[in-house]
Amino acid sequence: MFKKILVANRGEIALRVIRAAREMGIQSVAVHSTADSDAMHVRMADESVCIGPPASAQSYLSVPAIIAACEITGAEAIHPGYGFLSENAQFVQVIEDHGLTFIGPTAEHIRIMGDKITAKDTMKKLGVPCVPGSEGGVATLEEAKALGDEIGYPVIIKATAGGGGKGMKVAQNAAEMAKAFQTARAEGKSNFGNDEVYIEKYLTTPRHIEIQVFGDGKGKAVHLGERDCSLQRRHQKVFEEAPGPSITAEERARIGKTCADAMADINYIGAGTIEFLYENGEFYFIEMNTRLQVEHPVTEAIFGVDLVREQIRVAEGLPMSFDQDALTINGHAIEVRINAEKLPSFSPCPGKITQYHTPGGLGVRMDSALYDGYKIPPYYDSLIGKLIVHGRDRPEALARLGRALGELIVDGVDTTVPLFHALLAEEAVQRGDYNIHWLEHWLETNLGDA
Ligand code: MV4
C-alpha cells in the first residue's frame, strides 16, 4: 500500500485526488506555483511543495520540479489529474526511471493513443467500429482527392497529432480539398510539430458519446457505460450526462463489451475513455483519452464507484474492487461546468470571490476548490467548479439541477451559471434531443455569440 502520493495538478481535480487518498489512509503532497500559494489544494493536502513561477510551463508542467518534490517528501506515486502532464508518455517514463509509480496507464498505451492514426489502427484491429476513411496517413493531395471520390464527400482531414479541434478541416467537395488538406497539415505542423494527416467521412449531425473503461493491467477490463457530451462550445464541453438519453441498454451492453474486450486485449491499466461519434444508431470510434476525465463524476454517480480510488488500487497492483456483473446503473446524472467567464463572449474573468455558497441536499455534489475570499489567478483554465446532480431518472436530475443552480452563489466574478438556467428552459435539452452542433447554433441565436 502506498503511504504517500503526490498530486501533480491544481484546482478541483487536485482536491478530488486528495480526498480519495485520505479515505484510503494515504498521505497526500500538493505541488503549487507561486501564484497558488493560497489555493485550496495546498491547504487540503498533508504537505505541499512550491515548484515554480505562475506560468504552467515552469511549474505544473515542469517534470524535474515534480520529481524533486517527490524526492523531498518521500512520495511513492504521482497522480496527474487531467490536463497538464496526464497524457505525457515521457513524464511516465521519467517517473518509472526514478523508481516511482505513475497512477495511470503505461507510457506505451499513452504513446499509442496519443497518435490518432496509430490509435485508430489499433482499435480497428481490436474490433472497435471506426469512421470509414484512409488506412493510415495521407501524404499527397492526389491521394487525398482519390480518397474523397472513393468514400464520398463531405470528408474531414485531421492531423494525427491533433487535439482540441486544431488541425481539423472539412472539405464539402473535391474543389475544397486542396485548401482543407494544406490547412490541416499546416496546423498540425505549427501546433504539434507533426504534419501527418488522415481522412475520414465527415459525419454531419452526430452525438459525442464516450465509453468509460477501466483495466487492471493484467488482462481484466470492464466498461462503465457511456456519457453524452454533445453540448460543447469550441471543443469545450459544458454539460455532460450519463446514461446517454439516446442509448438503449442493448446498445450500451454491446459497445461496452467491445470496448472492455479491446482494453483487456492490450492489458490496459486504470481509467480510460473511448470517444465515439454516434449517428443513426451506429458508433464510430474517433479517439481515446488515457486519463481520468473532467466529467467522470456522472459515471461515479450512476454506478456508485470511486474511480480515483480504483486508479490508486490498480497502480499498486491490487485488483479492481468490482467486476462487470457488479456494475449496474442507478438513475441519471448531469454535470455542468462552471467557468469564471463573461457571457456572451466566454472571455476569462479571474478575480476575487466575495461570496461563495454551495448547493446541497439529496443527489447534489459540488466539486470545486473555491472559498470565500479566494482570488482566481489569471494563469490557468477558467473552470472553477463542477455541479453534479443525480436523480432516479432524467426528469428528476434536470429538476434537481435547476434547484441546485438556484442555491449556488458565486459573487465577485462572472460565471457561466446563467447559461445553464437558460439551457434548462430549452425543450431540446429537456427532451435530450441534441447533437454536437446544437449548442453553437443555440448560442448564435440566443446570445449572438460569434
Ligand atoms: C469528426 C466530426 C465529424 N466527422 N470526425 C472534433 C474534435 C475531435 N475530438 C473530433 N471532432 C470531430 N470529428 C468525423 N469523421 C466532428 C467532430 C466535431 C465534434 C466532435 C465531438 C464533439 C464536438 C464536435 C464539434 C465539432 C466537430
Short mmCIF file of N, CA and C in Angstrom, two decimals, residues 83-219:
data_model
loop_
_atom_site.label_atom_id
_atom_site.label_comp_id
_atom_site.label_asym_id
_atom_site.label_seq_id
_atom_site.Cartn_x
_atom_site.Cartn_y
_atom_site.Cartn_z
N GLY A 83 -5.41 17.01 -17.92
CA GLY A 83 -4.64 18.14 -18.48
C GLY A 83 -3.18 18.03 -18.07
N PHE A 84 -2.46 19.14 -18.03
CA PHE A 84 -1.04 19.20 -17.65
C PHE A 84 -0.27 17.97 -18.17
N LEU A 85 0.31 17.15 -17.28
CA LEU A 85 1.19 16.05 -17.72
C LEU A 85 0.46 14.70 -17.79
N SER A 86 -0.89 14.74 -17.76
CA SER A 86 -1.63 13.48 -17.61
C SER A 86 -1.50 12.54 -18.80
N GLU A 87 -1.21 13.08 -19.99
CA GLU A 87 -1.09 12.20 -21.16
C GLU A 87 0.27 12.37 -21.83
N ASN A 88 1.28 12.53 -20.98
CA ASN A 88 2.65 12.74 -21.46
C ASN A 88 3.47 11.47 -21.21
N ALA A 89 3.73 10.73 -22.28
CA ALA A 89 4.41 9.43 -22.16
C ALA A 89 5.83 9.59 -21.59
N GLN A 90 6.48 10.67 -21.98
CA GLN A 90 7.84 10.94 -21.49
C GLN A 90 7.86 11.12 -19.96
N PHE A 91 6.86 11.82 -19.44
CA PHE A 91 6.71 12.02 -17.99
C PHE A 91 6.60 10.66 -17.29
N VAL A 92 5.79 9.78 -17.83
CA VAL A 92 5.61 8.44 -17.25
C VAL A 92 6.95 7.70 -17.23
N GLN A 93 7.69 7.82 -18.34
CA GLN A 93 8.99 7.16 -18.45
C GLN A 93 9.95 7.67 -17.37
N VAL A 94 10.00 8.98 -17.19
CA VAL A 94 10.90 9.58 -16.20
C VAL A 94 10.51 9.13 -14.78
N ILE A 95 9.20 9.09 -14.51
CA ILE A 95 8.71 8.64 -13.20
C ILE A 95 9.21 7.23 -12.92
N GLU A 96 9.06 6.35 -13.92
CA GLU A 96 9.48 4.96 -13.74
C GLU A 96 11.00 4.86 -13.59
N ASP A 97 11.73 5.68 -14.35
CA ASP A 97 13.20 5.67 -14.25
C ASP A 97 13.67 6.08 -12.86
N HIS A 98 12.83 6.83 -12.12
CA HIS A 98 13.18 7.24 -10.76
C HIS A 98 12.64 6.28 -9.71
N GLY A 99 12.11 5.15 -10.14
CA GLY A 99 11.61 4.16 -9.20
C GLY A 99 10.30 4.57 -8.56
N LEU A 100 9.59 5.50 -9.21
CA LEU A 100 8.29 5.96 -8.70
C LEU A 100 7.18 5.33 -9.54
N THR A 101 5.94 5.46 -9.08
CA THR A 101 4.80 4.88 -9.81
C THR A 101 3.91 5.98 -10.36
N PHE A 102 3.55 5.85 -11.63
CA PHE A 102 2.58 6.75 -12.25
C PHE A 102 1.20 6.15 -12.04
N ILE A 103 0.27 6.92 -11.49
CA ILE A 103 -1.09 6.42 -11.28
C ILE A 103 -1.87 6.70 -12.56
N GLY A 104 -1.79 5.71 -13.46
CA GLY A 104 -2.39 5.85 -14.79
C GLY A 104 -1.82 4.77 -15.68
N PRO A 105 -2.08 4.86 -16.98
CA PRO A 105 -1.63 3.82 -17.91
C PRO A 105 -0.12 3.84 -18.15
N THR A 106 0.36 2.89 -18.93
CA THR A 106 1.78 2.80 -19.24
C THR A 106 2.16 3.86 -20.28
N ALA A 107 3.45 4.17 -20.36
CA ALA A 107 3.94 5.11 -21.37
C ALA A 107 3.55 4.63 -22.77
N GLU A 108 3.60 3.33 -22.97
CA GLU A 108 3.29 2.74 -24.28
C GLU A 108 1.82 2.96 -24.66
N HIS A 109 0.90 2.75 -23.72
CA HIS A 109 -0.51 3.00 -24.01
C HIS A 109 -0.77 4.47 -24.33
N ILE A 110 -0.11 5.34 -23.60
CA ILE A 110 -0.28 6.78 -23.84
C ILE A 110 0.25 7.14 -25.23
N ARG A 111 1.40 6.56 -25.58
CA ARG A 111 2.01 6.82 -26.90
C ARG A 111 1.09 6.35 -28.03
N ILE A 112 0.59 5.14 -27.91
CA ILE A 112 -0.29 4.57 -28.96
C ILE A 112 -1.52 5.46 -29.16
N MET A 113 -2.19 5.82 -28.08
CA MET A 113 -3.44 6.57 -28.20
C MET A 113 -3.22 8.06 -28.48
N GLY A 114 -2.00 8.55 -28.22
CA GLY A 114 -1.67 9.96 -28.47
C GLY A 114 -1.49 10.25 -29.95
N ASP A 115 -1.16 9.21 -30.72
CA ASP A 115 -1.06 9.35 -32.17
C ASP A 115 -2.35 8.79 -32.75
N LYS A 116 -3.17 9.65 -33.34
CA LYS A 116 -4.53 9.24 -33.69
C LYS A 116 -4.58 8.19 -34.79
N ILE A 117 -3.61 8.21 -35.69
CA ILE A 117 -3.59 7.18 -36.74
C ILE A 117 -3.29 5.82 -36.10
N THR A 118 -2.30 5.79 -35.22
CA THR A 118 -1.95 4.53 -34.54
C THR A 118 -3.11 4.07 -33.65
N ALA A 119 -3.76 5.03 -32.99
CA ALA A 119 -4.89 4.70 -32.11
C ALA A 119 -6.01 4.04 -32.91
N LYS A 120 -6.33 4.66 -34.04
CA LYS A 120 -7.44 4.14 -34.86
C LYS A 120 -7.11 2.77 -35.44
N ASP A 121 -5.88 2.64 -35.91
CA ASP A 121 -5.43 1.37 -36.47
C ASP A 121 -5.49 0.28 -35.40
N THR A 122 -5.03 0.61 -34.18
CA THR A 122 -5.04 -0.34 -33.06
C THR A 122 -6.47 -0.74 -32.72
N MET A 123 -7.36 0.24 -32.58
CA MET A 123 -8.74 -0.04 -32.20
C MET A 123 -9.46 -0.85 -33.28
N LYS A 124 -9.19 -0.53 -34.53
CA LYS A 124 -9.82 -1.25 -35.64
C LYS A 124 -9.45 -2.73 -35.57
N LYS A 125 -8.14 -2.99 -35.34
CA LYS A 125 -7.67 -4.38 -35.25
C LYS A 125 -8.28 -5.10 -34.04
N LEU A 126 -8.65 -4.31 -33.00
CA LEU A 126 -9.24 -4.89 -31.80
C LEU A 126 -10.75 -5.06 -31.93
N GLY A 127 -11.30 -4.73 -33.10
CA GLY A 127 -12.73 -4.95 -33.34
C GLY A 127 -13.63 -3.80 -32.97
N VAL A 128 -13.05 -2.62 -32.73
CA VAL A 128 -13.85 -1.45 -32.38
C VAL A 128 -14.27 -0.74 -33.68
N PRO A 129 -15.56 -0.43 -33.84
CA PRO A 129 -16.02 0.21 -35.10
C PRO A 129 -15.46 1.62 -35.25
N CYS A 130 -14.93 1.92 -36.44
CA CYS A 130 -14.29 3.22 -36.69
C CYS A 130 -15.01 3.96 -37.83
N VAL A 131 -14.75 5.27 -37.94
CA VAL A 131 -15.30 6.05 -39.05
C VAL A 131 -14.60 5.59 -40.33
N PRO A 132 -15.34 5.36 -41.42
CA PRO A 132 -14.69 4.99 -42.68
C PRO A 132 -13.72 6.09 -43.11
N GLY A 133 -12.58 5.67 -43.66
CA GLY A 133 -11.61 6.67 -44.09
C GLY A 133 -10.31 6.04 -44.55
N SER A 134 -9.24 6.85 -44.54
CA SER A 134 -7.94 6.39 -45.03
C SER A 134 -7.37 5.31 -44.12
N GLU A 135 -6.59 4.42 -44.71
CA GLU A 135 -5.82 3.46 -43.90
C GLU A 135 -4.50 4.15 -43.61
N GLY A 136 -4.33 4.63 -42.39
CA GLY A 136 -3.12 5.35 -42.05
C GLY A 136 -3.09 6.75 -42.62
N GLY A 137 -1.90 7.30 -42.76
CA GLY A 137 -1.74 8.69 -43.18
C GLY A 137 -1.96 8.88 -44.68
N VAL A 138 -2.25 10.14 -45.03
CA VAL A 138 -2.41 10.51 -46.44
C VAL A 138 -1.33 11.55 -46.74
N ALA A 139 -0.40 11.19 -47.65
CA ALA A 139 0.80 12.01 -47.83
C ALA A 139 0.66 13.08 -48.90
N THR A 140 -0.18 12.84 -49.91
CA THR A 140 -0.24 13.79 -51.02
C THR A 140 -1.68 14.23 -51.31
N LEU A 141 -1.81 15.37 -51.96
CA LEU A 141 -3.12 15.89 -52.33
C LEU A 141 -3.82 14.95 -53.31
N GLU A 142 -3.05 14.33 -54.19
CA GLU A 142 -3.62 13.39 -55.18
C GLU A 142 -4.29 12.23 -54.45
N GLU A 143 -3.57 11.71 -53.44
CA GLU A 143 -4.10 10.61 -52.64
C GLU A 143 -5.38 11.05 -51.92
N ALA A 144 -5.34 12.28 -51.39
CA ALA A 144 -6.49 12.81 -50.65
C ALA A 144 -7.71 12.92 -51.56
N LYS A 145 -7.50 13.41 -52.77
CA LYS A 145 -8.61 13.58 -53.72
C LYS A 145 -9.18 12.23 -54.15
N ALA A 146 -8.29 11.27 -54.37
CA ALA A 146 -8.74 9.93 -54.75
C ALA A 146 -9.62 9.34 -53.64
N LEU A 147 -9.20 9.57 -52.39
CA LEU A 147 -9.96 9.06 -51.25
C LEU A 147 -11.32 9.75 -51.12
N GLY A 148 -11.33 11.05 -51.36
CA GLY A 148 -12.57 11.81 -51.31
C GLY A 148 -13.59 11.25 -52.30
N ASP A 149 -13.11 10.95 -53.52
CA ASP A 149 -14.00 10.38 -54.54
C ASP A 149 -14.49 9.00 -54.12
N GLU A 150 -13.60 8.26 -53.45
CA GLU A 150 -13.92 6.88 -53.08
C GLU A 150 -14.94 6.82 -51.93
N ILE A 151 -14.67 7.56 -50.83
CA ILE A 151 -15.58 7.45 -49.68
C ILE A 151 -16.76 8.42 -49.79
N GLY A 152 -16.65 9.42 -50.65
CA GLY A 152 -17.74 10.37 -50.87
C GLY A 152 -17.66 11.56 -49.93
N TYR A 153 -18.00 12.74 -50.45
CA TYR A 153 -17.97 13.97 -49.67
C TYR A 153 -19.24 14.12 -48.85
N PRO A 154 -19.22 14.92 -47.74
CA PRO A 154 -18.07 15.63 -47.20
C PRO A 154 -17.08 14.69 -46.49
N VAL A 155 -15.80 15.12 -46.47
CA VAL A 155 -14.78 14.40 -45.70
C VAL A 155 -14.12 15.38 -44.73
N ILE A 156 -13.43 14.81 -43.73
CA ILE A 156 -12.71 15.64 -42.77
C ILE A 156 -11.26 15.21 -42.77
N ILE A 157 -10.36 16.21 -42.81
CA ILE A 157 -8.92 15.94 -42.78
C ILE A 157 -8.45 16.28 -41.37
N LYS A 158 -7.79 15.32 -40.72
CA LYS A 158 -7.39 15.50 -39.33
C LYS A 158 -5.89 15.29 -39.16
N ALA A 159 -5.26 16.14 -38.36
CA ALA A 159 -3.84 15.97 -38.02
C ALA A 159 -3.72 14.81 -37.03
N THR A 160 -2.80 13.90 -37.28
CA THR A 160 -2.66 12.72 -36.40
C THR A 160 -2.26 13.11 -34.99
N ALA A 161 -1.57 14.25 -34.84
CA ALA A 161 -1.16 14.70 -33.50
C ALA A 161 -2.15 15.70 -32.93
N GLY A 162 -3.27 15.93 -33.64
CA GLY A 162 -4.21 17.00 -33.30
C GLY A 162 -4.94 16.82 -31.98
N GLY A 163 -5.66 17.86 -31.63
CA GLY A 163 -6.44 17.85 -30.39
C GLY A 163 -7.14 19.18 -30.24
N GLY A 164 -8.26 19.17 -29.51
CA GLY A 164 -9.00 20.41 -29.28
C GLY A 164 -9.49 21.06 -30.54
N GLY A 165 -9.69 20.26 -31.58
CA GLY A 165 -10.24 20.79 -32.82
C GLY A 165 -9.21 21.45 -33.72
N LYS A 166 -7.96 21.54 -33.25
CA LYS A 166 -6.89 22.13 -34.08
C LYS A 166 -6.40 21.09 -35.08
N GLY A 167 -6.08 21.56 -36.28
CA GLY A 167 -5.59 20.65 -37.31
C GLY A 167 -6.70 19.77 -37.85
N MET A 168 -7.92 20.34 -37.97
CA MET A 168 -9.09 19.58 -38.42
C MET A 168 -9.84 20.42 -39.43
N LYS A 169 -9.99 19.95 -40.66
CA LYS A 169 -10.67 20.75 -41.70
C LYS A 169 -11.63 19.89 -42.51
N VAL A 170 -12.82 20.45 -42.77
CA VAL A 170 -13.83 19.74 -43.55
C VAL A 170 -13.75 20.18 -45.01
N ALA A 171 -13.83 19.21 -45.92
CA ALA A 171 -13.96 19.52 -47.35
C ALA A 171 -15.33 19.03 -47.80
N GLN A 172 -16.18 19.97 -48.26
CA GLN A 172 -17.55 19.63 -48.67
C GLN A 172 -17.58 18.96 -50.04
N ASN A 173 -16.53 19.23 -50.84
CA ASN A 173 -16.47 18.67 -52.20
C ASN A 173 -15.03 18.68 -52.68
N ALA A 174 -14.80 18.13 -53.87
CA ALA A 174 -13.43 17.99 -54.40
C ALA A 174 -12.74 19.35 -54.52
N ALA A 175 -13.52 20.38 -54.86
CA ALA A 175 -12.94 21.72 -55.04
C ALA A 175 -12.35 22.26 -53.74
N GLU A 176 -12.92 21.85 -52.58
CA GLU A 176 -12.43 22.35 -51.30
C GLU A 176 -11.26 21.52 -50.74
N MET A 177 -10.93 20.44 -51.42
CA MET A 177 -9.94 19.51 -50.86
C MET A 177 -8.55 20.12 -50.71
N ALA A 178 -8.07 20.81 -51.73
CA ALA A 178 -6.70 21.33 -51.70
C ALA A 178 -6.47 22.23 -50.49
N LYS A 179 -7.40 23.19 -50.28
CA LYS A 179 -7.24 24.14 -49.18
C LYS A 179 -7.33 23.42 -47.82
N ALA A 180 -8.34 22.52 -47.69
CA ALA A 180 -8.54 21.82 -46.42
C ALA A 180 -7.33 20.94 -46.07
N PHE A 181 -6.83 20.25 -47.09
CA PHE A 181 -5.68 19.35 -46.89
C PHE A 181 -4.45 20.15 -46.45
N GLN A 182 -4.17 21.24 -47.14
CA GLN A 182 -2.99 22.04 -46.81
C GLN A 182 -3.13 22.72 -45.45
N THR A 183 -4.32 23.22 -45.13
CA THR A 183 -4.52 23.89 -43.85
C THR A 183 -4.38 22.92 -42.68
N ALA A 184 -4.97 21.72 -42.81
CA ALA A 184 -4.86 20.72 -41.74
C ALA A 184 -3.40 20.35 -41.50
N ARG A 185 -2.64 20.18 -42.60
CA ARG A 185 -1.21 19.86 -42.48
C ARG A 185 -0.45 20.98 -41.79
N ALA A 186 -0.71 22.22 -42.23
CA ALA A 186 -0.01 23.38 -41.68
C ALA A 186 -0.32 23.53 -40.18
N GLU A 187 -1.59 23.33 -39.80
CA GLU A 187 -1.96 23.46 -38.38
C GLU A 187 -1.35 22.34 -37.54
N GLY A 188 -1.27 21.14 -38.12
CA GLY A 188 -0.60 20.03 -37.42
C GLY A 188 0.85 20.36 -37.17
N LYS A 189 1.49 20.90 -38.20
CA LYS A 189 2.92 21.26 -38.12
C LYS A 189 3.15 22.35 -37.07
N SER A 190 2.36 23.43 -37.15
CA SER A 190 2.63 24.57 -36.27
C SER A 190 2.19 24.32 -34.82
N ASN A 191 1.10 23.56 -34.62
CA ASN A 191 0.62 23.34 -33.26
C ASN A 191 1.25 22.12 -32.57
N PHE A 192 1.60 21.12 -33.36
CA PHE A 192 2.05 19.86 -32.75
C PHE A 192 3.38 19.36 -33.31
N GLY A 193 3.96 20.11 -34.23
CA GLY A 193 5.23 19.72 -34.82
C GLY A 193 5.16 18.45 -35.65
N ASN A 194 3.95 18.16 -36.20
CA ASN A 194 3.76 16.94 -36.98
C ASN A 194 2.72 17.23 -38.05
N ASP A 195 3.13 17.13 -39.33
CA ASP A 195 2.18 17.50 -40.40
C ASP A 195 1.46 16.29 -41.00
N GLU A 196 1.57 15.14 -40.34
CA GLU A 196 0.87 13.96 -40.88
C GLU A 196 -0.64 14.11 -40.67
N VAL A 197 -1.41 13.79 -41.71
CA VAL A 197 -2.88 13.88 -41.62
C VAL A 197 -3.53 12.57 -42.10
N TYR A 198 -4.78 12.38 -41.68
CA TYR A 198 -5.58 11.26 -42.19
C TYR A 198 -6.97 11.79 -42.54
N ILE A 199 -7.72 10.97 -43.24
CA ILE A 199 -9.00 11.42 -43.78
C ILE A 199 -10.12 10.49 -43.33
N GLU A 200 -11.27 11.11 -43.00
CA GLU A 200 -12.46 10.34 -42.62
C GLU A 200 -13.68 10.90 -43.33
N LYS A 201 -14.67 10.06 -43.49
CA LYS A 201 -16.01 10.51 -43.88
C LYS A 201 -16.46 11.51 -42.81
N TYR A 202 -16.99 12.67 -43.21
CA TYR A 202 -17.46 13.66 -42.24
C TYR A 202 -18.91 13.35 -41.86
N LEU A 203 -19.13 13.07 -40.58
CA LEU A 203 -20.48 12.82 -40.08
C LEU A 203 -21.10 14.17 -39.74
N THR A 204 -22.28 14.46 -40.28
CA THR A 204 -22.79 15.83 -40.21
C THR A 204 -23.54 16.17 -38.92
N THR A 205 -24.27 15.20 -38.34
CA THR A 205 -25.06 15.53 -37.14
C THR A 205 -24.95 14.46 -36.05
N PRO A 206 -23.73 14.08 -35.68
CA PRO A 206 -23.60 13.03 -34.66
C PRO A 206 -23.73 13.57 -33.24
N ARG A 207 -23.89 12.65 -32.31
CA ARG A 207 -23.70 12.94 -30.90
C ARG A 207 -22.29 12.53 -30.52
N HIS A 208 -21.76 13.16 -29.44
CA HIS A 208 -20.48 12.73 -28.87
C HIS A 208 -20.81 11.79 -27.71
N ILE A 209 -20.53 10.52 -27.92
CA ILE A 209 -20.78 9.52 -26.88
C ILE A 209 -19.45 8.89 -26.52
N GLU A 210 -19.10 8.89 -25.23
CA GLU A 210 -17.83 8.32 -24.80
C GLU A 210 -18.08 7.19 -23.80
N ILE A 211 -17.30 6.13 -23.94
CA ILE A 211 -17.43 4.96 -23.07
C ILE A 211 -16.32 5.00 -22.02
N GLN A 212 -16.70 4.90 -20.75
CA GLN A 212 -15.72 4.83 -19.67
C GLN A 212 -15.25 3.38 -19.55
N VAL A 213 -13.94 3.19 -19.61
CA VAL A 213 -13.38 1.85 -19.42
C VAL A 213 -12.42 1.87 -18.24
N PHE A 214 -12.16 0.68 -17.73
CA PHE A 214 -11.23 0.55 -16.61
C PHE A 214 -10.56 -0.81 -16.67
N GLY A 215 -9.22 -0.83 -16.59
CA GLY A 215 -8.47 -2.10 -16.67
C GLY A 215 -7.57 -2.29 -15.47
N ASP A 216 -7.23 -3.55 -15.20
CA ASP A 216 -6.32 -3.83 -14.07
C ASP A 216 -4.87 -4.05 -14.53
N GLY A 217 -4.62 -3.94 -15.84
CA GLY A 217 -3.26 -4.11 -16.35
C GLY A 217 -2.83 -5.57 -16.47
N LYS A 218 -3.75 -6.48 -16.12
CA LYS A 218 -3.42 -7.91 -16.14
C LYS A 218 -4.43 -8.69 -16.97
N GLY A 219 -5.03 -7.98 -17.92
CA GLY A 219 -5.95 -8.68 -18.83
C GLY A 219 -7.40 -8.67 -18.41
#
